[in-house]
CSV table of C-alpha atoms in Angstrom, one decimal:
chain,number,residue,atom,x,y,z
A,1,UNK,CA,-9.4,-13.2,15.1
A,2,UNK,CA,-7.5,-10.5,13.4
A,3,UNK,CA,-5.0,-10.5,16.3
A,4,UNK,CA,-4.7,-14.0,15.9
A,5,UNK,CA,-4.1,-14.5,12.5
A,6,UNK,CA,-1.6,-11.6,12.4
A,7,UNK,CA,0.5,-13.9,14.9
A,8,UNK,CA,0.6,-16.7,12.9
A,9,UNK,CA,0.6,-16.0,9.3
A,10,UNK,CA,4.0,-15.4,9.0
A,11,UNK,CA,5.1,-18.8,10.5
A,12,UNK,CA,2.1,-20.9,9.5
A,13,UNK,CA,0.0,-19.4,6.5
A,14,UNK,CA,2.7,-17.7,4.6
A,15,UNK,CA,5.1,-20.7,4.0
A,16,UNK,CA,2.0,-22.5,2.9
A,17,UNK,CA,2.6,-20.8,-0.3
A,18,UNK,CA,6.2,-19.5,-0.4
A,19,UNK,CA,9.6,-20.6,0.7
A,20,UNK,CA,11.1,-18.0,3.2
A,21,UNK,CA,14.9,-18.5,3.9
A,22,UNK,CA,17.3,-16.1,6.5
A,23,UNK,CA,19.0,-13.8,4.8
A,24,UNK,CA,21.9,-14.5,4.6
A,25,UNK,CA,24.1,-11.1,3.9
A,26,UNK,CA,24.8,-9.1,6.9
A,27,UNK,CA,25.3,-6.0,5.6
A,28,UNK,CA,21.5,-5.9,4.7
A,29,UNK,CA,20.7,-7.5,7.4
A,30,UNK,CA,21.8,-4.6,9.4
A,31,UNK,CA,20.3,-2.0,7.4
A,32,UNK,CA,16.5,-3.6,7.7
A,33,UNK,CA,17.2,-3.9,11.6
A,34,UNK,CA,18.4,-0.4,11.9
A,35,UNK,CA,15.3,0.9,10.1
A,36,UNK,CA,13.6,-1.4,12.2
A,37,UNK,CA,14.8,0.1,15.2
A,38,UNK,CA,14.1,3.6,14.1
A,39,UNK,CA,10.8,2.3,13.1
A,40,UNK,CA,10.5,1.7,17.0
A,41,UNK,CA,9.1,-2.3,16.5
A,42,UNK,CA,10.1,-5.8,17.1
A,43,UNK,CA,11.7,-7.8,15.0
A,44,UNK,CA,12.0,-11.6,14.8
A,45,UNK,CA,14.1,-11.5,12.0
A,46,UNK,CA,14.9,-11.1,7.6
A,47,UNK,CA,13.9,-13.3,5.0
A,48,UNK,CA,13.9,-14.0,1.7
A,49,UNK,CA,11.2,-15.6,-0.6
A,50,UNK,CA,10.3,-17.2,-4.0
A,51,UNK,CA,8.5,-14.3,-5.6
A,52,UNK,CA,9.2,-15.3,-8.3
A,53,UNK,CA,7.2,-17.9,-8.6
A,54,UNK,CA,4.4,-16.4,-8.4
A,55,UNK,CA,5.2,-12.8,-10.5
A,56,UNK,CA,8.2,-10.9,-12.1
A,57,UNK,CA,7.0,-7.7,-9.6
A,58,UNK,CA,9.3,-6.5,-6.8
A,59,UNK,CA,8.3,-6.1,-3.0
A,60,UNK,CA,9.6,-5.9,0.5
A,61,UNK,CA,7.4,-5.5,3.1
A,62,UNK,CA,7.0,-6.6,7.0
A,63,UNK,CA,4.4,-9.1,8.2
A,64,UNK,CA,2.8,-10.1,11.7
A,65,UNK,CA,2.7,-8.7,14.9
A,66,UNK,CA,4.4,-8.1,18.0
A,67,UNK,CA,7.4,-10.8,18.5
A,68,UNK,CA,6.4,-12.5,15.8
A,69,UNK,CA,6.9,-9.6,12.9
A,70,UNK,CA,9.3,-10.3,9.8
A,71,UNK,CA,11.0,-8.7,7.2
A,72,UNK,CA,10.5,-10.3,3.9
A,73,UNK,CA,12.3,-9.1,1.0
A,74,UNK,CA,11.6,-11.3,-2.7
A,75,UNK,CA,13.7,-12.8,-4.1
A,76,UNK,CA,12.6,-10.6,-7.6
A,77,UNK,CA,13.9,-7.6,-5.4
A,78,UNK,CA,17.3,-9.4,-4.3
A,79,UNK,CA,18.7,-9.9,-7.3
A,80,UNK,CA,17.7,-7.2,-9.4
A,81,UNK,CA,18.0,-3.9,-7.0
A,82,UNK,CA,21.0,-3.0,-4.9
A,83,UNK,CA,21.6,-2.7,-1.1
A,84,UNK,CA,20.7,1.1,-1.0
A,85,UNK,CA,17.6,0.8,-3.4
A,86,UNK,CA,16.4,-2.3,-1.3
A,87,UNK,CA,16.9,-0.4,1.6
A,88,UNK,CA,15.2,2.8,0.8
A,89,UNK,CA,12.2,-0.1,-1.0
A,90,UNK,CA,11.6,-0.9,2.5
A,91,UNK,CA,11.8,2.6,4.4
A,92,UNK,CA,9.0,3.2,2.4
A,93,UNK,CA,7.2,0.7,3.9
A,94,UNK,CA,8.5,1.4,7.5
A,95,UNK,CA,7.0,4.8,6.8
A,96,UNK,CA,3.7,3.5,6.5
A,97,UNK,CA,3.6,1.5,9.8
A,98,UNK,CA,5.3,4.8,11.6
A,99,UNK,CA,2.9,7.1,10.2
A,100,UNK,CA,0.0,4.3,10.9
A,101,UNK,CA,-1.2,4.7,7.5
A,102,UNK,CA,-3.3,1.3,8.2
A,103,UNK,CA,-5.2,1.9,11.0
A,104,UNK,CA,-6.2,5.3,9.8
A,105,UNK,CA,-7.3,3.6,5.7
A,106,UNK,CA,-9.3,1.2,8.0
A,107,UNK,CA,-10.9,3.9,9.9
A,108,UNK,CA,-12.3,5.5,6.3
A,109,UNK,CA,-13.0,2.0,5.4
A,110,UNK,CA,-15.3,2.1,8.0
A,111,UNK,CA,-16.1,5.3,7.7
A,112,UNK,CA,-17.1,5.1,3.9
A,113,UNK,CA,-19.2,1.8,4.3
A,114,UNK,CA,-21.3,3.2,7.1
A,115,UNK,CA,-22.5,6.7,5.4
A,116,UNK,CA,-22.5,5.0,2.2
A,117,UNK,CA,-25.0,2.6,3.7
A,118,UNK,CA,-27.0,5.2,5.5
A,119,UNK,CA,-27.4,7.8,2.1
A,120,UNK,CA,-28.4,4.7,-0.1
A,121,UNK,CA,-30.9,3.5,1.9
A,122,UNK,CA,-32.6,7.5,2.0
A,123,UNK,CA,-32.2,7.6,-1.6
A,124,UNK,CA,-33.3,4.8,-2.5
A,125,UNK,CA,-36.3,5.3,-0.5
A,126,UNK,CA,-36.7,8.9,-2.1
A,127,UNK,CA,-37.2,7.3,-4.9
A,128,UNK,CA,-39.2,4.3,-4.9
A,129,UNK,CA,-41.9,5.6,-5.7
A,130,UNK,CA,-41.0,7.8,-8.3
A,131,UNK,CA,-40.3,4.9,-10.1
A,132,UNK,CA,-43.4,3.7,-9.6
A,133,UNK,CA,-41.9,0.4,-6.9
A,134,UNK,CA,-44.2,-0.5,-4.3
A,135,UNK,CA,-41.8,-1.3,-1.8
A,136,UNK,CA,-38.4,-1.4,-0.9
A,137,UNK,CA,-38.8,-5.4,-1.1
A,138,UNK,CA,-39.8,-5.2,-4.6
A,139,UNK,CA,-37.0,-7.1,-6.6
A,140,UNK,CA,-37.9,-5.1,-9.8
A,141,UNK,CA,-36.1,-2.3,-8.2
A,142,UNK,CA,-32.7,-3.9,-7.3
A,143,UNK,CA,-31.3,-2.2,-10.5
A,144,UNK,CA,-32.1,1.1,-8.9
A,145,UNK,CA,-29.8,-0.1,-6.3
A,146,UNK,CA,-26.9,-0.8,-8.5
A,147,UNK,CA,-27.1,2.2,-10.1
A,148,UNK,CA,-27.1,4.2,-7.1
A,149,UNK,CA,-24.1,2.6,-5.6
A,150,UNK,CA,-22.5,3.0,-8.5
A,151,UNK,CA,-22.8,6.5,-8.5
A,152,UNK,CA,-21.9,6.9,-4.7
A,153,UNK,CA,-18.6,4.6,-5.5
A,154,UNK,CA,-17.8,7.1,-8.5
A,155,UNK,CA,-18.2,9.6,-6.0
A,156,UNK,CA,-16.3,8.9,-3.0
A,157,UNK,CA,-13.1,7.0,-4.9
A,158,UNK,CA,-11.5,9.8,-5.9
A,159,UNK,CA,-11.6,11.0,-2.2
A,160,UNK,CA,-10.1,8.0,-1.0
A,161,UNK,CA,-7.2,8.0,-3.9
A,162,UNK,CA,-6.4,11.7,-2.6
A,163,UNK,CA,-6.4,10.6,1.1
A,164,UNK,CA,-3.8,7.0,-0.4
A,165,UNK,CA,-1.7,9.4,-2.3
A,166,UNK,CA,-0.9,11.6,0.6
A,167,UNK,CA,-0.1,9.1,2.6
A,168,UNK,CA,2.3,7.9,0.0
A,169,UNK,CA,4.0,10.9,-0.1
A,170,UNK,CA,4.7,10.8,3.7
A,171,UNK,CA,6.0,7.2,3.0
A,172,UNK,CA,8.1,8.8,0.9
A,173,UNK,CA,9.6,11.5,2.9
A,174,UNK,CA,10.4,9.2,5.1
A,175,UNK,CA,12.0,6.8,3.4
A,176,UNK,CA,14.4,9.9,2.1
A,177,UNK,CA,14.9,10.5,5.3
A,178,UNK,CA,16.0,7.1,7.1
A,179,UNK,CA,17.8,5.9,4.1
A,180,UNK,CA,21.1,6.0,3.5
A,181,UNK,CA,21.5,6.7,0.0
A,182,UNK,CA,18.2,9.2,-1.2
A,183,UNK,CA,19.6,8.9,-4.8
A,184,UNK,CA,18.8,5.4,-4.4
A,185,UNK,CA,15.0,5.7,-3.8
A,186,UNK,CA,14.4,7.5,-7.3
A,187,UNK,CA,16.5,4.6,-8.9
A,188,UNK,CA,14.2,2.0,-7.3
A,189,UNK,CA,11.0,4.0,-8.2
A,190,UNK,CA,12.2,3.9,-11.9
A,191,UNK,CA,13.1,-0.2,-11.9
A,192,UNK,CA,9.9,-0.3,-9.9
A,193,UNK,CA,7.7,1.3,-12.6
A,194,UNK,CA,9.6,-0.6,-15.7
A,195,UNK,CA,9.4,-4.2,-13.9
A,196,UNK,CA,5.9,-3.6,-12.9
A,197,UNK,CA,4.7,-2.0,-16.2
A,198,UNK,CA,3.4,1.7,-14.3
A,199,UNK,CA,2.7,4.4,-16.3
A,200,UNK,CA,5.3,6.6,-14.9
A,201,UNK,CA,3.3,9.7,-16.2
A,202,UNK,CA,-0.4,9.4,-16.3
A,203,UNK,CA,-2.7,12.5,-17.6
A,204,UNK,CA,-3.4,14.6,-14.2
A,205,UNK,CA,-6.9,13.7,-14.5
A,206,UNK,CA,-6.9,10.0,-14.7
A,207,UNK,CA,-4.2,10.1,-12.0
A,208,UNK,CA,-6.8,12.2,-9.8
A,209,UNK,CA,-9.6,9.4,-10.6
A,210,UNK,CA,-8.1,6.4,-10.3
A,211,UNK,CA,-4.6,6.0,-8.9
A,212,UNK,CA,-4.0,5.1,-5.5
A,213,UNK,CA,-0.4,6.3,-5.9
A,214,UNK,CA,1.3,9.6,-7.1
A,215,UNK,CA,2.7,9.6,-10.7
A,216,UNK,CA,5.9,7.5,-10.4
A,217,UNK,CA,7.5,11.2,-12.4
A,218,UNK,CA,6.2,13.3,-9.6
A,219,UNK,CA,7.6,10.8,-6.9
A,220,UNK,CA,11.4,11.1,-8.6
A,221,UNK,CA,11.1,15.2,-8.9
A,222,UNK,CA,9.7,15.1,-4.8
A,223,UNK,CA,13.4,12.9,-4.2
A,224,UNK,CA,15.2,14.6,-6.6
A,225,UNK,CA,14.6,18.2,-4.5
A,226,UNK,CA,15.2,16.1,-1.2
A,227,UNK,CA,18.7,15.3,-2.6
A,228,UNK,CA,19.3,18.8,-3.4
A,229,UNK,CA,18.1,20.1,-0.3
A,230,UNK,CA,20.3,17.5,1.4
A,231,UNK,CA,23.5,18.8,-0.7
C-alpha cells in the first residue's frame, strides 16, 4: 500500500490540494536535475506550487517513487530565495534520501514502539498490585498507564532528537558539498529561520530536549568553516 501510494500521490493526491506547474526557468531546472543525478535517482521532472496558499513557510522537497518522483519547489521559495540558496534548499534534501535518513528514522520508529510496548507492559504489571489494582483489566488503573508512557516518551525523545540532529548535520554536509555556491546555504538557513519564526539560538538544554534540528546559529558556523576550508 505504501508502494502504491508513493506512485501516485504526486500525480493524483497532491494536485488534489495544490496547483503544480513545470518550471519554467532552465537554469534551475538544470541545477535540481544535476543534483538529481548525483543523488543517483529518477526524475520525472520540476515543479512549482501554490504554497502559498496554504503558509508563508518555504520548502523544496522531492516526492514519489521510482519514474514517477518530482521535484517540487513552492512557490514561497521561488520568489523570495535565489538560484543558489534554492539550490543548496534542496541539496539538503537530496542529502537525506542519499544518506537514507528515512528508512533508517522508520527503523527506530519501529524500534522505539516495540520496546516501548514490551517495558510498559512489565511495569505496569510490577505494579499493579502495589497500587492495590486487581488486574490488568481493571479500568481504575488506566491512569497508571498514562503516566507511565509518559515517562517512557520523556525518556526516549531526547534520544531520538540526537539521532534527527545528526542526520541533519550530514544533510548539511552534503548540501555544502554538491552545491554550487556554500555561501549560499547559510543565507537560506537565515531567511529560513526569519520566514519561519525559528529560534535561531535556543538555550543548549532545551535544544537537547526538544529540537529535532540543530540551532539554526550552529548550522551557519558548521557552513561558515566549510567555506573556509574550501578557500
Amino acid at each position: 500500500m505504501s508502494v502504491l501510494l508513493g506512485r501516485i500521490a504526486p500525480q493524483v493526491i497532491l494536485p488534489l490540494f495544490y496547483k503544480f506547474e513545470p518550471i519554467d526557468d532552465p537554469e534551475l531546472k538544470s541545477r535540481m536535475e544535476k543534483l538529481a543525478r548525483e543523488g543517483h535517482f529518477q526524475l520525472q521532472g520540476v515543479y512549482r506550487f501554490n504554497m502559498s496558499k496554504e503558509t508563508k513557510k518555504a520548502n523544496a522537497a522531492f516526492t514519489g517513487m521510482g519514474k514517477s518522483r518530482r521535484i517540487i519547489i513552492g512557490d514561497t521559495l521561488l520568489e523570495n530565495y535565489s538560484l543558489d540558496e534554492i539550490e543548496a534548499v534542496f541539496a539538503h534534501e537530496v542529502g537525506h534520501y542519499v544518506h537514507k535518513h528515512l528508512h533508517k528514522l522508520l527503523l527506530w520508529g519501529t524500534i522505539e514502539t516495540f520496546v516501548g510496548f514490551y517495558l510498559v507492559a512489565q511495569l505496569y504489571e510490577a505494579l499493579l498490585q502495589q497500587f492495590g489494582f486487581r488486574s490488568p483489566a481493571d479500568l481504575a488503573a488506566l491512569p497508571l498507564i498514562t503516566i507511565i508512557l509518559t515517562l517512557y516518551t520523556l525518556i526516549v525523545s531526547p534520544v531520538s532528537n540526537v539521532l534527527s540532529r545528526y542526520f541533519e548535520r550530514q544533510a548539511d554536509r552534503y548540501a555544502l558539498e554538491h552545491s554550487s555556491n556554500p555561501a549560499a546555504f547559510s543565507a537560506a538557513l537565515q531567511k529560513l529561520s526569519e520566514q519561519n519564526l525559528t529560534d535561531t539560538e535556543p538555550h543548549p538544554l532545551i535544544e537537547f530536549l526538544f529540537h529535532s534540528h540543530p540551532s539554526v546559529q550552529s548550522r551557519i558556523k558548521m557552513a561558515e568553516k566549510f567555506s573556509k576550508k574550501k578557500d
